[in-house]
Amino acid sequence: MLYLLLWCINIVIASINGYTDKQNVIEAFELNTKRYRSDWKDLDTRPLPEWYDRAKIGIFLHWGVFSVPSFGSEWFWSNWVGGNQKYIDFMNKNYPPGFTYQEFAPMFKAEFFDPDEWATLFKRAGAKYIVLTSKHHEGFTLFPSKRSFSWNSVEVGPKRDLVGDIAQSVRKQGMKFGVYHSLYEWYNPIYLEDKRSLFLNKSYPSTKLWPDIKQLVNDYQPSVLWSDGDWEAFDAYWNSTDLLAWLYNDSPVKDEIVVNDRWGIGIPCHHGDFYNCADRYNPGTLQPHKWENAFTVDSKSWGYRRNMNLSEILSDKQLLKEIVSTVSCGGNALINVGPTKEGTIAPIFQERLLALGDWLQVNGEAIYDTSPWIRQNDSLNNDVWYTCTKQQYDGFNPTSKPKATDVTAIFATFFEWPKDDVLSIRDVVIYLHRHNTLRVTLLGSDRTLKWKIASGVAYIELPKESVKSNVGWSLKFCNI
């Protein structure tokens, strides 16, 4: 009876989603009722939830006790204990003998933290999802972990459930909320004991890691679980496949959640809903699997640094190029800013994010809901990057090149305005030949642009006055 009920429900869902023939209805039903085994081969058959590919742009937040010294990077504790002289000198100069890292935690007060202000900023920046460090490698949790006694933000420092506060504000603004969670903890004695056993013991995953992740998922229902800190042990130690099978089959977010690829030695760039492969990963070419470029506005650190210099901050154009090239090659851009210990976003980060939001207000059509085109970077003009929109979304192959008949529009984004106001590009020539009624416009303007083809090159006559930008522009090619 239950199976029959599910079958009827899925027929209705399939009809709403546009499935009409019997085979499509059967496929839709099987996808909605499938249970995944705890092995990579089967887990890898899960289609990517559509929202993630359509979103394109997220904000990453590295926030924790490391935000108190705010010196060097978020790896402050490890670098200090590990004997890095720069960190040792910093501590000797500024703190008394015997000072411990744990004594930074009460200084992490977040007294100016306003989650609604943050969410408003991120919304204006054009972000569609937010990923917050629920716990970095230092082990300090930004939620009331039942396994991190006196080492969490409710008991020490802010005396607030920071994960809960941000999740609520982000969702009020219509964005998705996700959490970063480090698998390992530098100095957790349970983990270190497992490490001494060459990870034959699995006390840490069963008594600390799994309970924390399940608490996060059940209490906050994140749309993203961004794993890290996996590189010291194989996935068998972390019980990664069991965890993902639970996420996909039985968790409260089983239909929506997406995870990255950091689940053990040898797993990155091979398994996961989307691949990170490495920090600041941007291959510049189309990838066969959905991926994400997580990168920092402060080019030197993920956490906030009081000693950062303006020259180390990505310019508006650098930020935009990183995003456009990423999306063109099938990736999402996860843009990291590190909040201060007081709970503020540095003005320079705000400025960059707001400038991005202004650009997306005009050019977002070339970014959101797009797919890779048959070309990514123009073969004549490498300043130009392509995206397209197509009729059918493919959750199994979101980065696949479209069929010519499936393309509804092509976008060409460029960053240098030509001196003669004529943009020369090659790869759209075949598309221009195919459509006699093609209309070319510059996003932000309703004016139809003139164009011609000569010797296999398309010459697009741009308006004499650029449109509401000085860092990048997007052309739209659409058949009338």
XYZ file of C-alpha atoms in Angstrom:
480
model
C 0.000 0.000 0.000
C 2.801 2.435 0.920
C 4.641 1.610 -2.312
C 1.474 2.274 -4.333
C 0.953 5.584 -2.537
C 4.524 6.626 -3.286
C 4.051 5.624 -6.918
C 0.972 7.864 -7.242
C 2.701 10.772 -5.531
C 5.660 10.501 -7.876
C 3.402 10.388 -10.949
C 1.996 13.748 -9.820
C 5.512 15.130 -9.146
C 6.734 13.895 -12.508
C 3.793 15.510 -14.265
C 4.465 18.827 -12.539
C 8.107 18.630 -13.607
C 7.150 18.022 -17.213
C 7.579 14.241 -17.510
C 4.941 12.846 -19.829
C 5.880 9.384 -21.038
C 5.814 6.231 -18.962
C 9.587 5.690 -18.950
C 10.254 9.184 -17.599
C 7.698 8.656 -14.846
C 9.384 5.376 -13.889
C 12.812 7.046 -13.823
C 11.515 9.901 -11.668
C 9.957 7.409 -9.253
C 13.144 5.383 -8.982
C 15.213 8.492 -8.275
C 12.872 9.633 -5.513
C 12.757 6.229 -3.810
C 16.328 5.022 -4.292
C 18.359 4.109 -1.228
C 22.116 4.491 -1.592
C 24.564 1.878 -0.404
C 27.558 2.956 1.669
C 30.069 2.524 -1.145
C 31.454 5.171 -3.465
C 30.262 3.535 -6.668
C 26.635 3.739 -5.620
C 26.906 7.072 -3.822
C 28.347 8.580 -6.995
C 25.127 7.788 -8.879
C 23.194 10.396 -6.926
C 22.099 13.319 -9.156
C 23.269 16.742 -8.042
C 20.426 18.688 -6.395
C 19.505 21.280 -8.985
C 19.577 24.306 -6.666
C 23.337 24.073 -6.205
C 24.264 24.196 -9.874
C 21.856 27.065 -10.498
C 23.138 29.107 -7.532
C 26.696 29.662 -8.845
C 27.806 32.066 -6.082
C 28.251 31.482 -2.354
C 29.981 33.187 0.570
C 32.443 31.277 2.779
C 33.024 32.411 6.386
C 36.096 31.332 8.366
C 35.389 32.406 11.929
C 36.655 31.042 15.232
C 39.118 31.476 18.083
C 41.844 32.098 15.486
C 40.029 35.389 14.791
C 41.322 36.699 18.141
C 45.074 36.787 17.444
C 44.094 37.414 13.774
C 47.713 37.109 12.777
C 49.198 35.056 9.956
C 46.259 32.799 9.189
C 43.553 30.573 10.671
C 46.306 27.991 11.285
C 47.699 30.192 14.064
C 47.613 27.540 16.815
C 49.266 24.852 14.720
C 51.932 27.232 13.427
C 52.704 28.492 16.919
C 52.906 25.040 18.536
C 54.726 23.705 15.482
C 57.634 26.092 16.057
C 57.102 28.720 13.358
C 59.370 31.517 14.550
C 57.134 34.311 13.267
C 54.298 33.107 15.497
C 56.561 32.439 18.467
C 57.953 35.980 18.270
C 54.434 37.390 18.018
C 53.366 35.576 21.181
C 56.520 36.448 23.115
C 56.113 40.102 22.234
C 52.395 40.452 22.962
C 51.392 37.884 25.595
C 52.746 36.807 29.001
C 54.819 33.632 29.504
C 52.697 30.510 29.797
C 49.790 31.972 27.840
C 47.762 29.198 26.189
C 45.674 29.162 23.043
C 42.592 28.349 25.122
C 42.925 31.776 26.781
C 42.050 33.408 23.465
C 38.532 31.922 23.584
C 37.059 34.341 26.196
C 38.307 37.208 24.001
C 36.234 35.916 21.094
C 33.211 37.956 22.185
C 31.519 38.873 18.870
C 30.081 41.899 20.671
C 29.174 43.714 17.432
C 27.819 40.647 15.662
C 24.502 41.266 13.910
C 23.518 38.249 11.791
C 20.793 40.210 10.000
C 23.383 42.775 8.868
C 25.610 39.994 7.586
C 22.764 38.336 5.702
C 21.704 41.645 4.149
C 25.281 42.240 2.955
C 25.558 38.753 1.454
C 22.182 39.109 -0.260
C 23.254 42.438 -1.779
C 26.487 40.775 -2.925
C 24.429 38.370 -5.028
C 25.204 35.227 -3.000
C 22.754 32.346 -3.180
C 24.238 30.237 -0.363
C 26.397 30.768 2.722
C 28.858 28.296 4.260
C 30.012 28.933 7.855
C 32.825 27.176 9.712
C 30.905 25.279 12.373
C 34.288 23.931 13.560
C 37.783 24.479 12.196
C 40.833 22.319 12.955
C 41.194 23.980 16.388
C 38.091 22.052 17.506
C 36.165 25.071 18.826
C 32.539 24.784 17.700
C 30.287 27.724 16.840
C 27.270 25.764 18.050
C 26.514 24.105 21.415
C 28.167 20.796 20.596
C 27.276 18.099 23.079
C 30.811 16.710 22.621
C 32.866 19.934 22.927
C 32.588 20.721 26.613
C 33.635 24.304 27.461
C 35.093 24.631 23.946
C 32.124 26.065 22.079
C 30.633 29.480 21.428
C 27.695 29.056 23.799
C 29.812 28.272 26.854
C 32.828 30.460 26.069
C 33.296 33.794 24.329
C 30.177 34.994 22.469
C 27.831 32.930 24.662
C 25.695 32.499 21.530
C 24.753 29.788 19.104
C 26.474 31.429 16.141
C 25.518 28.690 13.688
C 21.859 28.997 14.639
C 21.871 32.792 14.516
C 23.437 32.957 11.053
C 21.287 30.129 9.677
C 18.107 31.924 10.684
C 19.157 35.294 9.223
C 20.456 33.793 5.983
C 17.241 31.895 5.378
C 15.144 34.993 6.063
C 16.927 36.563 3.099
C 16.040 33.622 0.860
C 19.547 32.124 0.697
C 20.630 28.555 1.397
C 22.636 27.857 4.550
C 25.546 25.428 4.798
C 28.249 24.429 7.256
C 31.950 23.703 6.982
C 33.136 21.044 9.421
C 36.696 19.843 9.929
C 36.942 16.088 10.330
C 40.075 16.216 12.426
C 41.159 18.352 15.401
C 44.825 19.195 15.851
C 45.063 18.544 19.559
C 42.017 16.499 20.514
C 43.464 13.708 22.728
C 40.974 11.132 21.436
C 41.989 11.840 17.852
C 45.685 11.826 18.745
C 45.299 8.425 20.416
C 43.683 7.052 17.249
C 46.508 8.557 15.236
C 49.095 6.799 17.394
C 47.364 3.517 16.606
C 47.830 4.308 12.887
C 44.061 4.804 12.809
C 43.303 1.177 13.616
C 41.262 2.533 16.536
C 38.196 4.563 15.592
C 37.229 6.141 18.896
C 37.283 9.728 17.615
C 34.850 9.292 14.677
C 32.368 7.355 16.786
C 32.508 9.440 19.980
C 33.120 12.960 18.633
C 32.938 13.427 14.853
C 29.753 11.573 13.982
C 27.755 12.902 16.962
C 28.773 16.475 16.078
C 27.869 16.136 12.403
C 24.547 14.453 13.165
C 23.747 17.205 15.676
C 24.530 19.831 13.033
C 22.407 18.145 10.390
C 19.452 17.411 12.659
C 19.433 20.778 14.451
C 20.243 23.157 11.578
C 19.353 21.161 8.432
C 22.140 22.608 6.261
C 21.941 22.514 2.476
C 25.739 22.128 2.238
C 28.106 20.010 4.313
C 31.603 21.203 3.420
C 34.100 18.684 4.796
C 37.799 19.386 5.454
C 40.694 18.098 7.539
C 40.549 14.653 5.939
C 44.118 14.220 4.709
C 45.715 12.296 7.571
C 43.582 9.167 7.270
C 41.725 7.080 4.700
C 37.970 7.339 4.299
C 37.544 3.986 6.069
C 38.744 5.605 9.304
C 36.352 8.533 8.961
C 33.453 6.170 8.089
C 32.788 8.544 5.213
C 30.598 6.311 3.058
C 28.392 5.357 6.007
C 27.922 9.028 6.844
C 27.029 9.970 3.275
C 24.621 7.058 2.948
C 22.861 8.325 6.076
C 22.805 11.876 4.658
C 21.339 10.732 1.326
C 18.897 8.157 2.714
C 17.672 9.112 6.155
C 18.736 12.626 7.172
C 16.212 15.477 7.254
C 18.036 17.082 4.297
C 18.451 13.944 2.181
C 16.922 15.468 -0.967
C 18.637 18.855 -0.769
C 22.062 18.491 0.808
C 25.256 18.599 -1.241
C 28.708 17.579 -0.024
C 32.206 18.210 -1.329
C 35.013 15.722 -1.896
C 37.210 15.910 1.225
C 36.462 12.570 2.843
C 39.857 10.892 3.187
C 43.198 10.252 1.506
C 42.723 9.818 -2.246
C 39.082 10.956 -2.261
C 39.395 14.642 -3.322
C 38.601 15.182 -7.001
C 37.130 11.652 -7.189
C 33.968 11.436 -5.056
C 31.329 13.846 -3.763
C 28.440 15.886 -5.124
C 30.909 18.586 -6.129
C 34.708 18.617 -6.195
C 37.036 21.141 -4.539
C 40.224 19.231 -5.406
C 42.433 21.894 -3.745
C 42.153 25.304 -2.135
C 41.599 28.059 -4.713
C 41.071 25.435 -7.393
C 40.358 26.976 -10.797
C 41.546 24.766 -13.687
C 40.441 27.210 -16.401
C 38.952 24.413 -18.500
C 35.633 22.588 -18.522
C 35.516 19.769 -15.978
C 33.557 16.506 -16.366
C 32.101 16.760 -12.846
C 30.486 19.601 -10.935
C 33.131 21.503 -8.970
C 33.613 24.544 -6.782
C 36.321 27.190 -6.603
C 36.653 28.153 -2.932
C 38.933 31.186 -2.825
C 39.759 34.096 -0.536
C 39.302 37.837 -1.027
C 42.382 38.183 1.193
C 44.769 36.265 -1.042
C 46.931 35.130 1.904
C 44.445 33.819 4.455
C 40.994 32.352 5.055
C 40.699 33.818 8.548
C 40.784 37.550 9.271
C 44.288 39.046 9.558
C 44.917 42.386 11.224
C 48.237 42.557 9.364
C 46.825 42.184 5.833
C 47.816 44.785 3.228
C 45.667 46.310 0.524
C 47.954 44.831 -2.146
C 47.016 41.355 -0.868
C 43.268 41.932 -1.386
C 41.714 40.872 -4.690
C 40.681 43.852 -6.797
C 37.138 44.099 -8.157
C 38.374 42.888 -11.541
C 40.391 40.006 -10.082
C 37.366 38.889 -8.061
C 35.095 39.087 -11.070
C 37.496 37.221 -13.365
C 37.748 34.424 -10.819
C 33.965 34.090 -10.720
C 33.310 34.331 -14.460
C 36.053 31.877 -15.469
C 34.833 29.459 -12.801
C 31.193 29.530 -13.874
C 32.166 29.271 -17.551
C 33.990 26.002 -16.806
C 31.093 24.465 -14.869
C 32.059 25.496 -11.340
C 30.540 27.440 -8.468
C 32.411 30.311 -6.827
C 32.607 30.198 -3.012
C 34.033 33.579 -1.980
C 35.697 33.617 1.434
C 35.842 36.526 3.856
C 37.059 36.222 7.438
C 34.991 38.070 10.085
C 36.716 39.818 13.013
C 36.629 38.605 16.597
C 34.148 41.416 17.294
C 31.752 39.959 14.746
C 32.159 42.483 11.940
C 33.004 42.166 8.256
C 35.985 44.394 7.414
C 35.015 47.425 5.273
C 37.369 46.364 2.455
C 35.562 43.021 2.229
C 32.189 44.786 2.306
C 33.309 47.059 -0.523
C 34.363 44.137 -2.698
C 31.145 42.226 -2.057
C 28.911 45.207 -2.723
C 30.753 45.989 -5.969
C 30.164 42.388 -7.028
C 26.487 42.717 -6.185
C 26.205 45.869 -8.288
C 27.772 44.057 -11.248
C 25.459 41.073 -10.847
C 22.412 43.350 -10.773
C 23.240 44.147 -14.394
C 24.999 40.995 -15.584
C 23.599 38.230 -13.400
C 21.728 36.716 -16.333
C 25.111 35.576 -17.682
C 25.902 33.809 -14.377
C 22.876 32.428 -12.530
C 21.039 29.394 -13.934
C 23.563 29.081 -16.760
C 25.445 26.084 -18.110
C 28.809 25.674 -19.830
C 28.641 26.346 -23.551
C 30.510 24.331 -26.214
C 33.406 26.776 -25.735
C 34.574 28.325 -22.484
C 37.323 30.828 -23.385
C 37.236 32.381 -26.871
C 39.956 30.933 -29.122
C 40.799 34.358 -30.591
C 40.190 36.675 -27.646
C 41.164 35.044 -24.348
C 39.590 37.953 -22.446
C 36.165 36.523 -23.325
C 34.401 33.730 -21.377
C 31.190 32.015 -22.437
C 28.134 30.621 -20.665
C 24.726 29.662 -22.004
C 21.190 28.831 -21.025
C 19.546 25.672 -22.280
C 16.104 24.136 -22.358
C 16.736 21.029 -20.256
C 18.604 20.731 -16.960
C 20.668 17.547 -16.503
C 21.304 16.675 -12.848
C 23.428 13.693 -13.838
C 25.745 15.782 -16.039
C 25.411 19.442 -15.024
C 28.738 20.376 -16.648
C 28.059 18.634 -19.956
C 28.223 20.627 -23.178
C 24.764 21.332 -24.603
C 23.398 20.187 -27.919
C 23.124 23.036 -30.425
C 19.345 22.680 -30.502
C 19.146 22.920 -26.685
C 20.791 26.360 -26.378
C 18.387 29.255 -25.784
C 20.993 32.013 -25.337
C 24.762 32.489 -25.260
C 26.586 34.987 -23.050
C 30.071 36.367 -23.668
C 31.646 38.207 -20.718
C 34.760 40.328 -21.221
C 36.906 42.569 -19.001
C 38.745 44.906 -21.352
C 36.700 47.396 -23.358
C 38.190 47.574 -26.892
C 39.630 50.967 -27.817
C 37.721 51.094 -31.102
C 34.451 49.945 -29.443
C 34.451 46.778 -31.572
C 34.774 43.397 -29.870
C 36.451 40.703 -31.972
C 35.581 37.090 -31.154
C 35.691 33.841 -33.094
C 33.805 31.028 -31.415
C 30.260 32.423 -31.823
C 30.634 32.643 -35.615
C 29.048 29.239 -36.201
C 26.109 30.248 -33.977
C 25.735 33.566 -35.832
C 25.708 31.755 -39.186
C 23.055 29.352 -37.958
C 20.550 32.018 -36.822
C 19.581 34.706 -39.312
C 17.288 36.419 -36.800
C 19.875 36.543 -33.988
C 19.766 39.542 -31.653
C 22.906 40.730 -29.845
C 22.612 43.007 -26.813
C 24.812 44.255 -24.013
C 23.277 43.344 -20.670
C 21.992 46.481 -19.018
C 20.886 47.932 -22.357
C 17.943 47.181 -24.653
C 19.796 48.393 -27.717
C 20.342 45.829 -30.476
C 24.000 45.806 -31.525
C 25.294 45.591 -35.071
C 27.666 42.818 -36.018
C 29.419 41.372 -39.037
C 31.546 38.353 -39.909
C 34.790 38.588 -41.860
C 37.442 35.904 -42.348
C 35.891 33.689 -39.675
C 35.820 36.443 -37.021
C 32.746 38.159 -35.549
C 32.975 41.897 -35.002
C 30.450 43.266 -32.501
C 29.918 47.043 -32.489
C 29.628 48.052 -28.836
C 27.875 51.193 -27.592
C 30.148 54.236 -27.353
C 29.288 54.500 -23.699
C 29.850 51.422 -21.518
C 26.938 50.191 -19.413
C 27.110 50.678 -15.631
C 30.472 49.020 -15.125
C 34.179 49.580 -15.392
C 35.344 46.035 -14.692
C 33.344 43.715 -16.937
C 30.506 43.458 -19.438
C 28.316 40.677 -20.831
C 26.909 40.255 -24.322
C 23.781 38.197 -24.944
C 23.232 36.303 -28.204
C 19.627 35.199 -28.497
C 17.548 34.084 -31.450
C 14.438 36.210 -31.825
